[in-house]
């Protein structure tokens, strides 16, 4: 999962040349389902990527974001063997703390 909306994301590296229009933000907002936004990497078809997606008009924030992120991670864990999350630095973006709280480990 790529949760950063900046241009230095992991999605561009795992999906070279592929435009990932919908992703993490759209799933959190309930606009799309997780499996609708997953794309296989052309570099390795064993790697599935959920890009960050464009910012939504009314992003999910606060406690609702934490709860929804936890549910999204639970769904991802049920579907995949390993779930890696690329987030912005914790001290730069508070939204990353919700994902760390819902995950098993952080580096």
Short mmCIF file of N, CA and C in Angstrom, two decimals:
data_model
loop_
_atom_site.label_atom_id
_atom_site.label_comp_id
_atom_site.label_asym_id
_atom_site.label_seq_id
_atom_site.Cartn_x
_atom_site.Cartn_y
_atom_site.Cartn_z
N UNK A 1 0.85 -1.17 0.00
CA UNK A 1 0.00 0.00 0.00
C UNK A 1 0.89 1.22 0.00
N UNK A 2 0.57 2.14 -0.83
CA UNK A 2 1.28 3.40 -0.88
C UNK A 2 0.33 4.47 -0.37
N UNK A 3 0.63 5.01 0.81
CA UNK A 3 -0.29 5.96 1.43
C UNK A 3 0.14 7.40 1.27
N UNK A 4 1.27 7.64 0.65
CA UNK A 4 1.75 9.01 0.47
C UNK A 4 1.28 9.60 -0.84
N UNK A 5 0.80 10.82 -0.81
CA UNK A 5 0.32 11.46 -2.03
C UNK A 5 1.42 12.27 -2.71
N UNK A 6 2.64 12.23 -2.19
CA UNK A 6 3.76 12.96 -2.79
C UNK A 6 4.25 12.22 -4.03
N UNK A 7 5.04 12.87 -4.83
CA UNK A 7 5.52 12.28 -6.07
C UNK A 7 6.64 11.27 -5.90
N UNK A 8 7.16 11.09 -4.70
CA UNK A 8 8.28 10.18 -4.47
C UNK A 8 7.80 8.84 -3.92
N UNK A 9 6.71 8.32 -4.45
CA UNK A 9 6.08 7.14 -3.89
C UNK A 9 6.61 5.83 -4.46
N UNK A 10 6.33 4.77 -3.75
CA UNK A 10 6.73 3.44 -4.16
C UNK A 10 5.92 2.94 -5.35
N UNK A 11 4.73 3.48 -5.54
CA UNK A 11 3.89 3.06 -6.66
C UNK A 11 4.60 3.28 -8.00
N UNK A 12 5.22 4.42 -8.16
CA UNK A 12 5.92 4.72 -9.41
C UNK A 12 7.05 3.73 -9.68
N UNK A 13 7.64 3.20 -8.62
CA UNK A 13 8.74 2.24 -8.78
C UNK A 13 8.23 0.83 -9.08
N UNK A 14 7.10 0.45 -8.50
CA UNK A 14 6.57 -0.89 -8.69
C UNK A 14 5.63 -1.00 -9.89
N UNK A 15 5.09 0.13 -10.32
CA UNK A 15 4.20 0.16 -11.48
C UNK A 15 4.74 1.15 -12.52
N UNK A 16 5.94 0.90 -13.05
CA UNK A 16 6.51 1.88 -13.98
C UNK A 16 5.65 2.02 -15.23
N UNK A 17 5.35 3.27 -15.58
CA UNK A 17 4.57 3.54 -16.78
C UNK A 17 3.08 3.32 -16.64
N UNK A 18 2.61 2.92 -15.47
CA UNK A 18 1.18 2.67 -15.24
C UNK A 18 0.61 3.80 -14.40
N UNK A 19 -0.45 4.41 -14.87
CA UNK A 19 -1.10 5.46 -14.10
C UNK A 19 -2.09 4.83 -13.12
N UNK A 20 -1.84 4.99 -11.86
CA UNK A 20 -2.73 4.45 -10.83
C UNK A 20 -3.66 5.58 -10.37
N UNK A 21 -4.81 5.70 -10.99
CA UNK A 21 -5.72 6.80 -10.70
C UNK A 21 -6.39 6.63 -9.34
N UNK A 22 -6.86 5.45 -9.04
CA UNK A 22 -7.56 5.21 -7.77
C UNK A 22 -6.70 4.34 -6.87
N UNK A 23 -6.78 4.59 -5.57
CA UNK A 23 -5.97 3.82 -4.65
C UNK A 23 -6.41 4.01 -3.21
N UNK A 24 -5.44 4.10 -2.33
CA UNK A 24 -5.63 4.13 -0.89
C UNK A 24 -6.68 5.16 -0.47
N UNK A 25 -6.57 6.39 -0.95
CA UNK A 25 -7.51 7.44 -0.53
C UNK A 25 -8.94 7.13 -0.95
N UNK A 26 -9.13 6.57 -2.14
CA UNK A 26 -10.47 6.24 -2.61
C UNK A 26 -11.07 5.08 -1.81
N UNK A 27 -10.24 4.12 -1.42
CA UNK A 27 -10.72 3.00 -0.60
C UNK A 27 -11.11 3.51 0.78
N UNK A 28 -10.27 4.37 1.38
CA UNK A 28 -10.60 4.93 2.69
C UNK A 28 -11.90 5.73 2.66
N UNK A 29 -12.12 6.45 1.58
CA UNK A 29 -13.33 7.28 1.46
C UNK A 29 -14.56 6.46 1.10
N UNK A 30 -14.39 5.16 0.83
CA UNK A 30 -15.52 4.31 0.49
C UNK A 30 -15.97 4.46 -0.95
N UNK A 31 -15.16 5.11 -1.78
CA UNK A 31 -15.51 5.32 -3.18
C UNK A 31 -15.22 4.10 -4.04
N UNK A 32 -14.26 3.29 -3.64
CA UNK A 32 -13.87 2.09 -4.39
C UNK A 32 -13.54 0.99 -3.39
N UNK A 33 -13.61 -0.26 -3.83
CA UNK A 33 -13.23 -1.39 -2.99
C UNK A 33 -11.73 -1.67 -3.11
N UNK A 34 -11.17 -2.31 -2.13
CA UNK A 34 -9.74 -2.63 -2.13
C UNK A 34 -9.35 -3.42 -3.37
N UNK A 35 -10.09 -4.48 -3.67
CA UNK A 35 -9.72 -5.33 -4.80
C UNK A 35 -9.91 -4.62 -6.14
N UNK A 36 -10.74 -3.58 -6.18
CA UNK A 36 -10.92 -2.80 -7.42
C UNK A 36 -9.70 -1.95 -7.75
N UNK A 37 -8.92 -1.59 -6.74
CA UNK A 37 -7.80 -0.67 -6.93
C UNK A 37 -6.44 -1.36 -6.96
N UNK A 38 -6.37 -2.63 -6.63
CA UNK A 38 -5.11 -3.36 -6.64
C UNK A 38 -4.66 -3.60 -8.08
N UNK A 39 -3.38 -3.39 -8.33
CA UNK A 39 -2.81 -3.65 -9.66
C UNK A 39 -1.58 -4.54 -9.50
N UNK A 40 -1.39 -5.46 -10.43
CA UNK A 40 -0.19 -6.30 -10.41
C UNK A 40 0.96 -5.52 -11.03
N UNK A 41 2.14 -5.66 -10.44
CA UNK A 41 3.32 -4.99 -10.97
C UNK A 41 3.79 -5.68 -12.24
N UNK A 42 4.10 -4.93 -13.29
CA UNK A 42 4.64 -5.55 -14.50
C UNK A 42 6.04 -6.11 -14.29
N UNK A 43 6.69 -5.72 -13.20
CA UNK A 43 8.03 -6.21 -12.89
C UNK A 43 8.00 -7.60 -12.28
N UNK A 44 6.92 -7.91 -11.56
CA UNK A 44 6.80 -9.19 -10.87
C UNK A 44 5.32 -9.40 -10.58
N UNK A 45 4.70 -10.37 -11.24
CA UNK A 45 3.25 -10.54 -11.06
C UNK A 45 2.87 -11.13 -9.72
N UNK A 46 3.86 -11.43 -8.87
CA UNK A 46 3.56 -11.87 -7.51
C UNK A 46 3.41 -10.68 -6.57
N UNK A 47 3.66 -9.47 -7.08
CA UNK A 47 3.56 -8.25 -6.28
C UNK A 47 2.32 -7.47 -6.70
N UNK A 48 1.42 -7.25 -5.76
CA UNK A 48 0.22 -6.45 -6.01
C UNK A 48 0.40 -5.11 -5.31
N UNK A 49 -0.04 -4.05 -5.96
CA UNK A 49 0.18 -2.70 -5.46
C UNK A 49 -1.14 -1.95 -5.31
N UNK A 50 -1.31 -1.30 -4.18
CA UNK A 50 -2.41 -0.36 -3.98
C UNK A 50 -1.76 1.01 -3.93
N UNK A 51 -1.90 1.78 -4.99
CA UNK A 51 -1.31 3.11 -5.05
C UNK A 51 -1.99 4.07 -4.10
N UNK A 52 -1.42 5.27 -3.99
CA UNK A 52 -1.99 6.25 -3.08
C UNK A 52 -3.29 6.85 -3.63
N UNK A 53 -3.38 6.99 -4.93
CA UNK A 53 -4.57 7.58 -5.53
C UNK A 53 -4.59 9.07 -5.36
N UNK A 54 -5.39 9.72 -6.15
CA UNK A 54 -5.51 11.18 -6.07
C UNK A 54 -6.26 11.57 -4.79
N UNK A 55 -6.00 12.76 -4.33
CA UNK A 55 -6.69 13.24 -3.14
C UNK A 55 -8.19 13.31 -3.41
N UNK A 56 -8.97 12.93 -2.42
CA UNK A 56 -10.42 12.95 -2.57
C UNK A 56 -10.97 14.33 -2.18
N UNK A 57 -12.12 14.72 -2.72
CA UNK A 57 -12.69 16.02 -2.37
C UNK A 57 -12.97 16.18 -0.87
N UNK A 58 -13.40 15.11 -0.23
CA UNK A 58 -13.65 15.17 1.22
C UNK A 58 -12.93 14.00 1.88
N UNK A 59 -11.64 14.17 2.16
CA UNK A 59 -10.87 13.07 2.72
C UNK A 59 -11.35 12.66 4.11
N UNK A 60 -11.15 11.40 4.42
CA UNK A 60 -11.51 10.87 5.74
C UNK A 60 -10.43 11.33 6.72
N UNK A 61 -10.82 11.89 7.85
CA UNK A 61 -9.86 12.43 8.82
C UNK A 61 -10.17 11.96 10.24
N UNK A 62 -9.20 12.17 11.11
CA UNK A 62 -9.36 11.93 12.54
C UNK A 62 -9.64 10.48 12.90
N UNK A 63 -10.53 10.29 13.88
CA UNK A 63 -10.84 8.95 14.38
C UNK A 63 -11.45 8.07 13.29
N UNK A 64 -12.23 8.67 12.40
CA UNK A 64 -12.83 7.88 11.31
C UNK A 64 -11.74 7.33 10.40
N UNK A 65 -10.67 8.11 10.16
CA UNK A 65 -9.56 7.64 9.33
C UNK A 65 -8.84 6.48 9.99
N UNK A 66 -8.58 6.59 11.28
CA UNK A 66 -7.91 5.52 12.02
C UNK A 66 -8.72 4.22 11.97
N UNK A 67 -10.02 4.34 12.21
CA UNK A 67 -10.88 3.17 12.20
C UNK A 67 -10.93 2.54 10.81
N UNK A 68 -11.11 3.37 9.79
CA UNK A 68 -11.19 2.87 8.42
C UNK A 68 -9.87 2.26 7.97
N UNK A 69 -8.75 2.88 8.36
CA UNK A 69 -7.43 2.34 8.02
C UNK A 69 -7.24 0.97 8.66
N UNK A 70 -7.68 0.81 9.90
CA UNK A 70 -7.58 -0.49 10.57
C UNK A 70 -8.38 -1.56 9.85
N UNK A 71 -9.58 -1.21 9.41
CA UNK A 71 -10.43 -2.15 8.67
C UNK A 71 -9.80 -2.50 7.32
N UNK A 72 -9.22 -1.50 6.65
CA UNK A 72 -8.56 -1.72 5.36
C UNK A 72 -7.36 -2.65 5.53
N UNK A 73 -6.57 -2.45 6.58
CA UNK A 73 -5.42 -3.33 6.83
C UNK A 73 -5.88 -4.76 7.14
N UNK A 74 -6.94 -4.90 7.90
CA UNK A 74 -7.46 -6.24 8.20
C UNK A 74 -7.90 -6.94 6.92
N UNK A 75 -8.56 -6.21 6.03
CA UNK A 75 -8.99 -6.79 4.76
C UNK A 75 -7.78 -7.18 3.91
N UNK A 76 -6.77 -6.31 3.87
CA UNK A 76 -5.56 -6.61 3.10
C UNK A 76 -4.84 -7.84 3.64
N UNK A 77 -4.75 -7.94 4.97
CA UNK A 77 -4.08 -9.11 5.57
C UNK A 77 -4.81 -10.40 5.24
N UNK A 78 -6.13 -10.34 5.14
CA UNK A 78 -6.91 -11.53 4.81
C UNK A 78 -6.72 -11.96 3.35
N UNK A 79 -6.36 -11.01 2.49
CA UNK A 79 -6.23 -11.28 1.05
C UNK A 79 -4.80 -11.61 0.61
N UNK A 80 -3.80 -11.13 1.35
CA UNK A 80 -2.42 -11.25 0.90
C UNK A 80 -1.52 -11.87 1.97
N UNK A 81 -0.43 -12.50 1.54
CA UNK A 81 0.51 -13.11 2.47
C UNK A 81 1.26 -12.07 3.29
N UNK A 82 1.74 -11.01 2.64
CA UNK A 82 2.50 -9.96 3.30
C UNK A 82 1.93 -8.62 2.84
N UNK A 83 1.75 -7.70 3.79
CA UNK A 83 1.26 -6.37 3.46
C UNK A 83 2.33 -5.36 3.90
N UNK A 84 2.90 -4.65 2.93
CA UNK A 84 3.88 -3.61 3.21
C UNK A 84 3.21 -2.26 2.98
N UNK A 85 3.47 -1.32 3.87
CA UNK A 85 2.85 0.00 3.76
C UNK A 85 3.94 1.05 3.66
N UNK A 86 3.87 1.86 2.63
CA UNK A 86 4.78 2.98 2.44
C UNK A 86 4.05 4.23 2.88
N UNK A 87 4.50 4.82 3.99
CA UNK A 87 3.86 6.03 4.50
C UNK A 87 4.87 7.17 4.51
N UNK A 88 4.38 8.38 4.58
CA UNK A 88 5.29 9.51 4.80
C UNK A 88 5.91 9.38 6.19
N UNK A 89 6.98 10.11 6.43
CA UNK A 89 7.63 10.09 7.75
C UNK A 89 6.63 10.47 8.83
N UNK A 90 6.69 9.77 9.96
CA UNK A 90 5.73 10.01 11.04
C UNK A 90 5.75 11.43 11.56
N UNK A 91 6.91 12.04 11.60
CA UNK A 91 6.98 13.39 12.12
C UNK A 91 6.51 14.44 11.13
N UNK A 92 6.40 14.09 9.85
CA UNK A 92 5.93 15.04 8.84
C UNK A 92 4.42 14.99 8.64
N UNK A 93 3.83 13.80 8.75
CA UNK A 93 2.41 13.64 8.47
C UNK A 93 1.76 12.82 9.57
N UNK A 94 0.79 13.41 10.25
CA UNK A 94 0.14 12.74 11.37
C UNK A 94 -0.68 11.53 10.93
N UNK A 95 -1.15 11.52 9.68
CA UNK A 95 -1.97 10.40 9.20
C UNK A 95 -1.23 9.07 9.27
N UNK A 96 0.09 9.10 9.18
CA UNK A 96 0.87 7.87 9.22
C UNK A 96 0.74 7.17 10.57
N UNK A 97 0.51 7.91 11.63
CA UNK A 97 0.40 7.28 12.95
C UNK A 97 -0.80 6.35 13.04
N UNK A 98 -1.88 6.64 12.32
CA UNK A 98 -3.05 5.76 12.32
C UNK A 98 -2.69 4.40 11.72
N UNK A 99 -1.88 4.41 10.69
CA UNK A 99 -1.48 3.15 10.06
C UNK A 99 -0.52 2.38 10.93
N UNK A 100 0.39 3.05 11.62
CA UNK A 100 1.32 2.37 12.51
C UNK A 100 0.55 1.71 13.64
N UNK A 101 -0.45 2.39 14.16
CA UNK A 101 -1.27 1.83 15.24
C UNK A 101 -2.05 0.61 14.81
N UNK A 102 -2.41 0.52 13.55
CA UNK A 102 -3.20 -0.59 13.04
C UNK A 102 -2.33 -1.71 12.49
N UNK A 103 -1.02 -1.51 12.42
CA UNK A 103 -0.13 -2.51 11.83
C UNK A 103 0.52 -3.38 12.90
N UNK A 104 1.17 -4.45 12.45
CA UNK A 104 1.87 -5.34 13.37
C UNK A 104 3.24 -4.81 13.75
N UNK A 105 3.89 -4.07 12.85
CA UNK A 105 5.23 -3.55 13.11
C UNK A 105 5.49 -2.35 12.22
N UNK A 106 6.47 -1.54 12.60
CA UNK A 106 6.88 -0.38 11.81
C UNK A 106 8.39 -0.26 11.85
N UNK A 107 8.94 0.26 10.76
CA UNK A 107 10.40 0.47 10.68
C UNK A 107 10.63 1.95 10.48
#
